[in-house]
Short mmCIF file of C-alpha atoms in Angstrom, two decimals:
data_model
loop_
_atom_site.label_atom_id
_atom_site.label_comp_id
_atom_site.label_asym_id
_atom_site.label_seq_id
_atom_site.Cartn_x
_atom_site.Cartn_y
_atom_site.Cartn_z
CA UNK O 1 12.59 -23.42 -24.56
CA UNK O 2 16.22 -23.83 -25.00
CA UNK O 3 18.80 -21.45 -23.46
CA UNK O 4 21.83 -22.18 -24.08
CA UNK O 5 24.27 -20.01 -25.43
CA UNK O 6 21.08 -17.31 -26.07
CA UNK O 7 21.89 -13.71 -24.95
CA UNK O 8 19.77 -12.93 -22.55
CA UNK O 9 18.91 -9.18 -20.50
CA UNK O 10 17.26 -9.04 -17.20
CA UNK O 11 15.77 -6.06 -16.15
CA UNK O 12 15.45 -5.42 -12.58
CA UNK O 13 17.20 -7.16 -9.92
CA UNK O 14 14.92 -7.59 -6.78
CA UNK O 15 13.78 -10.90 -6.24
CA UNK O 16 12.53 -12.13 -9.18
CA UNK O 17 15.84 -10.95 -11.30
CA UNK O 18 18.41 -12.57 -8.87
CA UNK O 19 16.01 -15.72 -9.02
CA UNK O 20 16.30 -15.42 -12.98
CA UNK O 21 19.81 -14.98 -13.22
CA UNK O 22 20.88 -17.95 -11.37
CA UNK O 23 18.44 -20.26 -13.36
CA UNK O 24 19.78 -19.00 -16.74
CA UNK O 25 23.52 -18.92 -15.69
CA UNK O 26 23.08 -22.42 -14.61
CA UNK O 27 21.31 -23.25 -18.04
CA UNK O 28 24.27 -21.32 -19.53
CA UNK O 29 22.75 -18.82 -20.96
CA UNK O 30 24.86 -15.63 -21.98
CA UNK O 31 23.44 -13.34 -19.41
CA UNK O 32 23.04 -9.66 -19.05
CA UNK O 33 21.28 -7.57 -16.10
CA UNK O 34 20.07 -4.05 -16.40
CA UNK O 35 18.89 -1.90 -13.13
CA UNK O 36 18.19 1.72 -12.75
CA UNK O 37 20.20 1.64 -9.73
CA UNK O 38 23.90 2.50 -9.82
CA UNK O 39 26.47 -0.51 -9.89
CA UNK O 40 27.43 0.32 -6.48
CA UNK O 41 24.39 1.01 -4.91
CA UNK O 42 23.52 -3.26 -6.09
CA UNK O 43 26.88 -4.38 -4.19
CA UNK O 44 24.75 -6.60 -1.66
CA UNK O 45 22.72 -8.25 -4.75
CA UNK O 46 26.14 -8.46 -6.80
CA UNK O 47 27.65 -10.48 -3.84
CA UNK O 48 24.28 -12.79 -3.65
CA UNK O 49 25.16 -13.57 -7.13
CA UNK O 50 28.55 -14.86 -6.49
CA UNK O 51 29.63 -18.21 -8.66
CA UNK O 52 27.52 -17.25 -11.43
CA UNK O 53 28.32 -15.69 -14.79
CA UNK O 54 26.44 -12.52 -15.91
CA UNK O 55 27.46 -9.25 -16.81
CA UNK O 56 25.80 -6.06 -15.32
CA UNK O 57 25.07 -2.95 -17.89
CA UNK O 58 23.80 0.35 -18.93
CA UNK O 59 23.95 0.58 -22.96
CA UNK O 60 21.22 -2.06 -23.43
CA UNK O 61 20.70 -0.56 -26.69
CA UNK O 62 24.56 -1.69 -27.85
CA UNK O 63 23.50 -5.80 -27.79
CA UNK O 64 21.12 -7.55 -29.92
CA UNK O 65 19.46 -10.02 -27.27
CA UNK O 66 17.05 -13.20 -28.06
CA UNK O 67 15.09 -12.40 -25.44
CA UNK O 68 14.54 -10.02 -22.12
CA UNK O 69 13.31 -11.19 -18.71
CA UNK O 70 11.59 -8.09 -16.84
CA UNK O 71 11.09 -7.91 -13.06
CA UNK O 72 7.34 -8.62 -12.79
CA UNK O 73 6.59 -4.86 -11.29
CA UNK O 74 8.10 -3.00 -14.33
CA UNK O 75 5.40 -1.31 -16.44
CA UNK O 76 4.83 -2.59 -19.73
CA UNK O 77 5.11 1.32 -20.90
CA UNK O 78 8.39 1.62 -19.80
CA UNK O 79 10.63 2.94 -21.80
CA UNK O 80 13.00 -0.25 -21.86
CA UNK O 81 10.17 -2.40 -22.26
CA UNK O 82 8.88 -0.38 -25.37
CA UNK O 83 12.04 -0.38 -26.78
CA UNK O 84 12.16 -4.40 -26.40
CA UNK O 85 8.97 -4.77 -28.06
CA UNK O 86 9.10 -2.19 -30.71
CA UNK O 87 12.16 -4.04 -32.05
CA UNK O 88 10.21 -7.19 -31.65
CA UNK O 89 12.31 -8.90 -28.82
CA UNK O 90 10.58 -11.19 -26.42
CA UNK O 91 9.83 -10.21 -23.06
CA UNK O 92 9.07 -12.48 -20.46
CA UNK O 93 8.54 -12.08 -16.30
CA UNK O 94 9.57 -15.06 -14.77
CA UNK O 95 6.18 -17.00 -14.89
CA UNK O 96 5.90 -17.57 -18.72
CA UNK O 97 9.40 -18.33 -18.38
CA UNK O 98 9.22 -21.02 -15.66
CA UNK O 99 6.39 -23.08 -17.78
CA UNK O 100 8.31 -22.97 -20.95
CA UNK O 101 11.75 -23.69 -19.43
CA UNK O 102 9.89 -26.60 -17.06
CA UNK O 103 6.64 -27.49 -18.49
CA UNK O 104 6.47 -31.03 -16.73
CA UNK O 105 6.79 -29.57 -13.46
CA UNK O 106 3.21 -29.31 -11.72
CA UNK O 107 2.01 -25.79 -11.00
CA UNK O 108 -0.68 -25.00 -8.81
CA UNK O 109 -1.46 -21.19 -9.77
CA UNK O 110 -3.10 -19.09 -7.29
CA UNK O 111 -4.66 -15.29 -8.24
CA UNK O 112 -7.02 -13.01 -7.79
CA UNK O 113 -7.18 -9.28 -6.39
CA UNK O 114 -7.39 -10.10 -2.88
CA UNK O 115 -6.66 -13.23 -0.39
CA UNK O 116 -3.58 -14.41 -3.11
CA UNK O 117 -1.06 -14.79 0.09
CA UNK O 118 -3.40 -16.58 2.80
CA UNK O 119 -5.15 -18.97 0.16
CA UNK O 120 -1.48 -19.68 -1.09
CA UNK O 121 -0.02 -20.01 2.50
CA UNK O 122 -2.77 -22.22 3.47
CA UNK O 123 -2.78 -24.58 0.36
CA UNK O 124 1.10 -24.95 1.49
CA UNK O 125 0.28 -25.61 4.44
CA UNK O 126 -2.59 -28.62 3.52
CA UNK O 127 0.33 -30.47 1.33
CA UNK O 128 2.82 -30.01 4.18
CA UNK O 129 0.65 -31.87 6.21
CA UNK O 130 -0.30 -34.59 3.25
CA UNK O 131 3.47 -35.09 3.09
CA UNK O 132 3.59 -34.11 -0.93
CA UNK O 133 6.35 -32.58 -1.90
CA UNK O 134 5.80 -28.89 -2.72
CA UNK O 135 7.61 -25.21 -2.76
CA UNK O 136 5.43 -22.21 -2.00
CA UNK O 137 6.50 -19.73 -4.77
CA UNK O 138 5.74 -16.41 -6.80
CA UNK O 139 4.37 -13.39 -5.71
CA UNK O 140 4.09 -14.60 -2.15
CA UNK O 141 8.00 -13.06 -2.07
CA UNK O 142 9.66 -16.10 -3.27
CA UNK O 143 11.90 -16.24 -6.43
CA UNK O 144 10.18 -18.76 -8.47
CA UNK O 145 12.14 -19.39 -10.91
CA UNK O 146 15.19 -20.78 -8.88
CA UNK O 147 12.85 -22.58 -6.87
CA UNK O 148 11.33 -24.49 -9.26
CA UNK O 149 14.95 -25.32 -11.34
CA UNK O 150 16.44 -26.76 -7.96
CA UNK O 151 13.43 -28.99 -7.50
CA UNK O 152 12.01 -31.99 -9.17
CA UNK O 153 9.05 -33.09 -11.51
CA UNK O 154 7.23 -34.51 -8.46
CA UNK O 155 7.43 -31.21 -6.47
CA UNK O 156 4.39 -29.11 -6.71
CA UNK O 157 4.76 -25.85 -7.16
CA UNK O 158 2.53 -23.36 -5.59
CA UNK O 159 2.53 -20.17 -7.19
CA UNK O 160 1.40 -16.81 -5.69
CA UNK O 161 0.22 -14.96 -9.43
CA UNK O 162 0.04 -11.26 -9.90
CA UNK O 163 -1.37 -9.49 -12.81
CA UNK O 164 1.95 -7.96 -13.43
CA UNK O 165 3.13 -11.44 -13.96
CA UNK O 166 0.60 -12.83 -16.27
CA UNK O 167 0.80 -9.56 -18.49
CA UNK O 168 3.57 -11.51 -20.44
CA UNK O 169 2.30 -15.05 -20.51
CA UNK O 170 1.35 -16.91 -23.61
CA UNK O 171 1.84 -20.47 -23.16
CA UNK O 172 1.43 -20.48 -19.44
CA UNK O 173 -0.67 -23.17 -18.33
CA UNK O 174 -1.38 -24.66 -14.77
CA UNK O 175 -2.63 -27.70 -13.96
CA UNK O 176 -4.96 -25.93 -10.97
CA UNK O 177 -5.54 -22.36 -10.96
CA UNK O 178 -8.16 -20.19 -8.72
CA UNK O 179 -9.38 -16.90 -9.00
CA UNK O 180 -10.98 -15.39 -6.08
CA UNK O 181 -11.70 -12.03 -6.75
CA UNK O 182 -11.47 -9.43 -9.40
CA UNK O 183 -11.69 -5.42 -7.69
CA UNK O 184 -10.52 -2.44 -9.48
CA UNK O 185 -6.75 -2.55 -8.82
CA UNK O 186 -3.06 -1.61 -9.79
CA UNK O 187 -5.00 0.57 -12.76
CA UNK O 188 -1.97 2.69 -13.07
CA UNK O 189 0.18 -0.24 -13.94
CA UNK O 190 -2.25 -1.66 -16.29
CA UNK O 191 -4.05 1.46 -18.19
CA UNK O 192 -7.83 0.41 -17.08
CA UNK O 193 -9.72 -1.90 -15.44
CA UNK O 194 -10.38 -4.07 -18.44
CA UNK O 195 -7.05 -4.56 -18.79
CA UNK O 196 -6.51 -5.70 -15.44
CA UNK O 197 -9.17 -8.80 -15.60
CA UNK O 198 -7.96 -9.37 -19.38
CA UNK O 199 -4.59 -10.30 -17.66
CA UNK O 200 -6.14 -11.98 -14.98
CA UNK O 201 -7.76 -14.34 -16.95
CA UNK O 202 -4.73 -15.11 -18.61
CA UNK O 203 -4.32 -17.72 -15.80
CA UNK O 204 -6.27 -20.10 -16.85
CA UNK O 205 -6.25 -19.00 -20.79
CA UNK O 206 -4.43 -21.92 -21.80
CA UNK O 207 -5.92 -24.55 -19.41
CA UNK O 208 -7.12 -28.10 -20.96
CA UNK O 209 -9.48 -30.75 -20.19
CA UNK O 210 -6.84 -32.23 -17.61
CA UNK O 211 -7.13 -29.25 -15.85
CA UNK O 212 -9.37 -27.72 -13.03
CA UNK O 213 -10.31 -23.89 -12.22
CA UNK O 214 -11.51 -23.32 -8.66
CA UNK O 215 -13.80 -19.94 -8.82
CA UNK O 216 -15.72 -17.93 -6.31
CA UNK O 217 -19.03 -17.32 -8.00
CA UNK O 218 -19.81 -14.61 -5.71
CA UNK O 219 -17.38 -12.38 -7.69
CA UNK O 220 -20.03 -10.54 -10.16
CA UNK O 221 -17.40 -10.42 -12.98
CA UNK O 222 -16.70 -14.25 -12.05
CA UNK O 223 -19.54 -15.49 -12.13
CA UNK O 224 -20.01 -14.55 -16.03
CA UNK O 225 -16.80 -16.29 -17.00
CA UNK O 226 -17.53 -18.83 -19.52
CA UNK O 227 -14.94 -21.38 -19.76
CA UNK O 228 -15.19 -24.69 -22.52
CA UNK O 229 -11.54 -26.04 -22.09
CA UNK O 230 -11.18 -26.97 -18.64
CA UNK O 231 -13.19 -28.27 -15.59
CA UNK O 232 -14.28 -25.53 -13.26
CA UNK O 233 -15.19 -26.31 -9.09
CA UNK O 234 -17.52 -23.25 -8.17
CA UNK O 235 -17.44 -21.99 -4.78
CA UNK O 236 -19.48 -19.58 -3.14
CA UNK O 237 -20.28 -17.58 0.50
CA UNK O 238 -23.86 -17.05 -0.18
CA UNK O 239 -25.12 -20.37 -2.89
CA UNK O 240 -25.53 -23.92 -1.78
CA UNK O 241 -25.70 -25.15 -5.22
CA UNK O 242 -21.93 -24.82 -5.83
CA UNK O 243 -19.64 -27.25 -5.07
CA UNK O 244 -17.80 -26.19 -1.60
CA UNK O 245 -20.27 -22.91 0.22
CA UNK O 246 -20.23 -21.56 3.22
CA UNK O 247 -23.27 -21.08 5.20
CA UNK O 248 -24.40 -19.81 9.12
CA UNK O 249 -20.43 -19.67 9.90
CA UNK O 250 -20.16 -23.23 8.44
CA UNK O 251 -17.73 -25.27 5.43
CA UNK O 252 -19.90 -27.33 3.13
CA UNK O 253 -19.01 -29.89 0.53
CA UNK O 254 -22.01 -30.85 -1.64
CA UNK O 255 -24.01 -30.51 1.28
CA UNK O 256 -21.89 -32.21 3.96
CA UNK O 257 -20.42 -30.32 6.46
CA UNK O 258 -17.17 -30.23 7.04
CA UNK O 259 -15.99 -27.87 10.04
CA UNK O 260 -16.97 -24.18 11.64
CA UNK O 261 -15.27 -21.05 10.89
CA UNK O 262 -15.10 -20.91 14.85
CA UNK O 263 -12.94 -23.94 14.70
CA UNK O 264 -9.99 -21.86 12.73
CA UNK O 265 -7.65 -19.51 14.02
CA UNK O 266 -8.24 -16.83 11.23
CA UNK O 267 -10.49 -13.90 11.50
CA UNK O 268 -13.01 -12.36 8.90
CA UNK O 269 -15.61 -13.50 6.53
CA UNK O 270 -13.04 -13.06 3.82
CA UNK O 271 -11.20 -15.75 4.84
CA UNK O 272 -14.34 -18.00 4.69
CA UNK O 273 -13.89 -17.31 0.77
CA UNK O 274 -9.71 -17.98 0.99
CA UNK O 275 -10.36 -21.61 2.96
CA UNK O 276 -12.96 -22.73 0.22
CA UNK O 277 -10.51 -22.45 -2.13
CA UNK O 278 -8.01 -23.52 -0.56
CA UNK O 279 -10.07 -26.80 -0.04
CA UNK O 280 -11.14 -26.94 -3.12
CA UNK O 281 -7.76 -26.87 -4.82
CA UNK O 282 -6.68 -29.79 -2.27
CA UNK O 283 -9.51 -32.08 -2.82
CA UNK O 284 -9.11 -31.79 -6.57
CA UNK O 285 -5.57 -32.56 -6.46
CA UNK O 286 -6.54 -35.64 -4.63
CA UNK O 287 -5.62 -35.05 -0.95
CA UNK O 288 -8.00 -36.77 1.63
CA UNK O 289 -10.85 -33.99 3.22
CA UNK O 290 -9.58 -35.23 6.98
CA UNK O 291 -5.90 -34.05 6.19
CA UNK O 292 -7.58 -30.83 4.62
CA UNK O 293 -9.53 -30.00 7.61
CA UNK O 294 -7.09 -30.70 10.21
CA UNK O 295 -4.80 -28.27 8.50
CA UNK O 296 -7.02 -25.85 8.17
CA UNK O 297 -7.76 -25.53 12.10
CA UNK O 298 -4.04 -25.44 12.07
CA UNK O 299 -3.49 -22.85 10.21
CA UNK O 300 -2.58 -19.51 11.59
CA UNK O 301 -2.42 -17.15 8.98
CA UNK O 302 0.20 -14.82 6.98
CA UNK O 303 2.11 -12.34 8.68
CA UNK O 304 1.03 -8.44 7.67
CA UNK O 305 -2.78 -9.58 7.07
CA UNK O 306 -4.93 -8.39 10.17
CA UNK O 307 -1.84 -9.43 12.22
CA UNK O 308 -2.43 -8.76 15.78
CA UNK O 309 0.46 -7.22 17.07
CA UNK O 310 -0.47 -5.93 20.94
CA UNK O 311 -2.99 -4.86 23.23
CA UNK O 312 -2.31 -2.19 25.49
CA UNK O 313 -4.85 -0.29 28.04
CA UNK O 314 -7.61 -2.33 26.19
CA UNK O 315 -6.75 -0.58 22.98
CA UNK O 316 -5.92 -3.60 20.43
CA UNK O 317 -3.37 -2.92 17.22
CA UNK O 318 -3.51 -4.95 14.35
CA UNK O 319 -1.64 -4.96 11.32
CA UNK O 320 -2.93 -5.12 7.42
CA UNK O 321 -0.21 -3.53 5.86
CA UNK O 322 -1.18 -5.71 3.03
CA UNK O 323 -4.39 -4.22 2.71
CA UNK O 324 -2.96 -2.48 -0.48
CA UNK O 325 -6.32 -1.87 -2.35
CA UNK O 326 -9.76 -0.58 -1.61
CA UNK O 327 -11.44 -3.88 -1.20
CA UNK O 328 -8.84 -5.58 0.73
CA UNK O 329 -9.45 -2.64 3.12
CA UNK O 330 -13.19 -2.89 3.33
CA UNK O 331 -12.86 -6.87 4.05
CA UNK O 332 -10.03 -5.66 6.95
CA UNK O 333 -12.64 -3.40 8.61
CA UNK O 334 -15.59 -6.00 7.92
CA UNK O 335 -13.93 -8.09 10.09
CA UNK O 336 -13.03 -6.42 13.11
CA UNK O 337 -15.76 -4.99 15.84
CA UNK O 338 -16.31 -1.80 16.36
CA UNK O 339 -15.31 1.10 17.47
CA UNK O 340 -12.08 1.30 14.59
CA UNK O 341 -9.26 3.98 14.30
CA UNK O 342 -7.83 3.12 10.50
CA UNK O 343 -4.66 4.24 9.29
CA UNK O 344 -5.33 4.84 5.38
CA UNK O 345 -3.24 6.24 2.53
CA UNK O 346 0.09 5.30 0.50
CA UNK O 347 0.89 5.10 -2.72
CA UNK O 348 -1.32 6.17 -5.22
CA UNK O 349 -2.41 3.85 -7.72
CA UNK O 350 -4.92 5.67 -9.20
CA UNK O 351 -8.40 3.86 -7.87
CA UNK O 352 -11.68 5.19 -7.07
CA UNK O 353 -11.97 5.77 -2.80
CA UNK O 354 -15.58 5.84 -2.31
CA UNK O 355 -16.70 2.25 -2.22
CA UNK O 356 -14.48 2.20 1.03
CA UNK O 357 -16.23 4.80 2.76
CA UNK O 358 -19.74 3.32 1.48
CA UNK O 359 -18.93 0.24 3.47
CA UNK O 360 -17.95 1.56 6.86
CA UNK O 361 -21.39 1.08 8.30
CA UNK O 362 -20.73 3.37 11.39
CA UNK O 363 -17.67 1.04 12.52
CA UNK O 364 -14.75 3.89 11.71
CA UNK O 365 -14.34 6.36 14.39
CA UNK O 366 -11.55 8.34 13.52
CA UNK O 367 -9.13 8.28 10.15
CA UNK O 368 -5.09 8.64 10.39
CA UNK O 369 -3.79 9.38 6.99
CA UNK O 370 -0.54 9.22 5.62
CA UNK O 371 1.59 9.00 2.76
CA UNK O 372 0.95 9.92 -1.01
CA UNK O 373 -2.96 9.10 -0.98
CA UNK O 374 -3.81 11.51 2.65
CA UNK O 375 -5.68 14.25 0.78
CA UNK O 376 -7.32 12.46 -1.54
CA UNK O 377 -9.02 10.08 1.63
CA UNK O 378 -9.11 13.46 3.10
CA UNK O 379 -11.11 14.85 0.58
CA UNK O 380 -13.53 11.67 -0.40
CA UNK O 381 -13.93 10.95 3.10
CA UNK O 382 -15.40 14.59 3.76
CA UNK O 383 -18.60 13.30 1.55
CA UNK O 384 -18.88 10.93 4.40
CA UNK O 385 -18.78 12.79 7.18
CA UNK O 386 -15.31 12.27 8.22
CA UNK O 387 -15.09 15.95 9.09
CA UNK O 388 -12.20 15.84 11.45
CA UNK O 389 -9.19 13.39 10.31
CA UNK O 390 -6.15 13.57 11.58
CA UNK O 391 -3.41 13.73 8.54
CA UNK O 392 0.38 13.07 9.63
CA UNK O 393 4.05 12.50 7.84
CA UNK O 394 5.13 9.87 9.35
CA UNK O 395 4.55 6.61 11.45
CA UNK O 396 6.28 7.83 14.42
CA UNK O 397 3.45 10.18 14.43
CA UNK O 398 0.86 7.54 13.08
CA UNK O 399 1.26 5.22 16.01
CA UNK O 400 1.55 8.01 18.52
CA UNK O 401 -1.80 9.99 17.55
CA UNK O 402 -3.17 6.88 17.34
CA UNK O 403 -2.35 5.65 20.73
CA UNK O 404 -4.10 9.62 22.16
CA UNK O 405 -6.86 9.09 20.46
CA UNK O 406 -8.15 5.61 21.41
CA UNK O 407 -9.93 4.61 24.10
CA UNK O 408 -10.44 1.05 25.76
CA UNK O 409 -12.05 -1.27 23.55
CA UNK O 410 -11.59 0.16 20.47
CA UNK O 411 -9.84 -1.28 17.60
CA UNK O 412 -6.56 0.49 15.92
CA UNK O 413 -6.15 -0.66 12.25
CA UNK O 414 -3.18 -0.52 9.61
CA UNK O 415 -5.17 -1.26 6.25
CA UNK O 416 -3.91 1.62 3.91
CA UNK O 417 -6.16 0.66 0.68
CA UNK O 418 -2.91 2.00 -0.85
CA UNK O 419 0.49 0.45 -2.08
CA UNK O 420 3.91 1.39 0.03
CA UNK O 421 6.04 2.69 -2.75
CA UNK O 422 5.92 5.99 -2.09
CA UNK O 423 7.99 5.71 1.70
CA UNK O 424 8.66 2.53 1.60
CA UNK O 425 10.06 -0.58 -0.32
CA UNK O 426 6.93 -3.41 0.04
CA UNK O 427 4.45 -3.14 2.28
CA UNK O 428 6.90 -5.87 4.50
CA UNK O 429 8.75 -2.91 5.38
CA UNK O 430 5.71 -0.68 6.33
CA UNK O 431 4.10 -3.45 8.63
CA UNK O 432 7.38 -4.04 10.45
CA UNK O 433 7.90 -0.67 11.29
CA UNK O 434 4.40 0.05 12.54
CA UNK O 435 4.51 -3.36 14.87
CA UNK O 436 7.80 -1.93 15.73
CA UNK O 437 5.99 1.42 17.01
CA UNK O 438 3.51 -0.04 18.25
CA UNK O 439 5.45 -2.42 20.62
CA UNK O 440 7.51 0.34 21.70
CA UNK O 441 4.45 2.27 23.01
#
């Protein structure tokens, strides 16, 4: 794609947008930026943006653009977006527009509904220790775009991929992609759940015979995908006739074994499913399995994903703030002992709570809920014989009926099964406060 000269809007200027407008006004493109925020209230991004040409507006409707560039979170039915595509202007999110603007860069692309950040953390991690050059990218809170234009075509480029991202794609094509999950998620954003694993698949939509998909057959909507174009690597926590399984707390390649899971520093039978793909994207890139598997014992995982933060008078706090969805949630409690006090509720994104209580299996004591989502998990949870939960307004009060409640040995748990948006900016934010709480106990 060519950009020079082309008059260009970018809507929303968090991460993705500053990352955007740097790469076009570099590529001198004639750029605009739209926000619903005031121009004073965007002084600190303004001043990021120093040394490069755009121009910041309101009257989006006064210009006749060649093409827009939305902030990946920004709902395809908003009203700026319809008004884009009704008069049949191109909208992008930064993804589509970092293969089309630098198709010969390589692009590892990493998705899925759960396990995105570790699997892309730890795939980072494996070619930092292999000595390739490589950026971790994307959704993982990285500006990609900017990223990729400042690097070269022998960087790889692993990208974090969110639905929201690959909603606009149509070239987009990766030279390794994964999928490790597909739950019921974000079906606010995308109208239904159909929607969601259309976009999903988008990932690996345009993928070719040079290419490779790593998926986790386990996944029941997974395992039915039928793909001609490209060379799939299967993996799997319960089949030894894939190509990398797990099995009696072991790593397997075709039948050899490669290390334990008590050999890593990572909890939860989850992240059996985010190493195997992890390896698997390595090994088909071409990087030796002894460099793989001494990174892997290395690896200590991502911040905000049952993060232990402190014990105190044998009570033990972790932190899952990114436990943002039902199923992320059920994998959080699967993987700590019992007896658990969770902290649920958030933003409301419009998914069905019961599979979360169905999974419990007698190793929740006691429910804190908070945020936007409290009386719904008040009210499901009732079904379940959660009789007595203890609903609060904020975390000053989370942390501190949390810390009355528990007794030695049990287990206090931040896994909302619900987005942050509705007190907080990302779930960052709502982790760092609550280790912040929690360490001032």
């Amino acid at each position: 794609m060519e950009v020079l000269n082309k008059k260009v809007l970018v809507v929303g200027l968090g991460l993705s947008g500053i990352s955007t407008i740097k790469t076009l006004s570099s590529l001198r493109a004639e750029v605009y930026c739209y926000d619903d925020k005031e121009e004073i209230e965007l002084k600190n991004v303004f001043e990021s943006l120093n040394g490069f040409n755009f121009k910041f507006i309101k009257n989006y409707k006064d210009y006749d653009f060649d093409f827009v560039v939305k902030s990946p979170g920004i709902k395809p039915f908003n009203e700026i977006i319809e008004y884009f595509c009704e008069n049949n202007v191109p909208v992008y999110t930064d993804l589509e527009l970092a293969y089309t603007l630098f198709s010969k860069r390589k692009i590892i692309a990493i998705t899925g509904t759960n396990g995105k950040t570790t699997t892309t953390s730890l795939v980072g991690e494996i070619f930092k220790t292999a000595n390739i050059k490589s950026k971790v990218v994307g959704n993982i809170g990285v500006g990609m775009l900017w990223e990729i234009f400042n690097s070269d075509e022998e960087t790889v480029n692993i990208i974090e991929v969110s639905s929201f991202q690959l909603h606009n794609t149509k070239l987009f094509k990766p030279f390794i992609a994964s999928i490790g999950n597909i739950t019921p998620d974000h079906i606010d954003w995308h109208g239904s759940f159909e929607n969601y694993i259309q976009d999903k698949f988008k990932v690996f939509k345009n993928m070719d015979k040079n290419g490779n998909l790593v998926l986790n057959i386990d996944d029941e909507i997974l395992s039915k995908v039928d793909v001609e174009n490209t060379n799939i690597t299967k993996i799997s926590l319960e089949r030894k006739d894939t190509d990398f399984y797990f099995n009696e707390n072991n790593f397997y390649h075709k039948g050899e074994k490669l290390f334990s899971m008590k050999d890593l520093k990572i909890l939860g039978k989850h992240n059996a499913q985010n190493v195997l793909i992890s390896v698997a994207i390595c090994y088909n890139y071409g990087i030796d399995m002894d460099t793989i598997i001494f990174a892997c014992k290395n690896f200590g995982g991502v911040e905000h994903r049952i993060e232990f933060v402190r014990e105190l008078n044998g009570i033990k706090f972790y932190n899952d703030s990114k436990g943002t969805n039902v199923d992320s949630t059920i994998k959080a409690v699967d993987a700590l002992e019992k007896p658990i006090i969770l902290i649920l509720g958030g933003y409301d994104k419009g998914v069905d709570f019961n599979p979360l209580f169905e999974s419990f299996n007698g190793k929740v004591k006691k429910l804190i809920l908070v945020g936007d989502t409290k009386y719904k998990f008040d009210s499901c949870s009732k079904k379940y014989g959660f009789e007595n939960n203890v609903i609060v307004d904020s975390y000053k009060e989370v942390v501190e009926k949390c810390f009355e409640l528990a007794s030695s040995g049990d287990n206090v748990l931040l896994s909302p099964a619900s987005a942050s948006w509705d007190m907080f900016k990302s779930f960052e934010e709502r982790g760092n406060l609550f280790k912040k709480l929690v360490n001032e106990l």
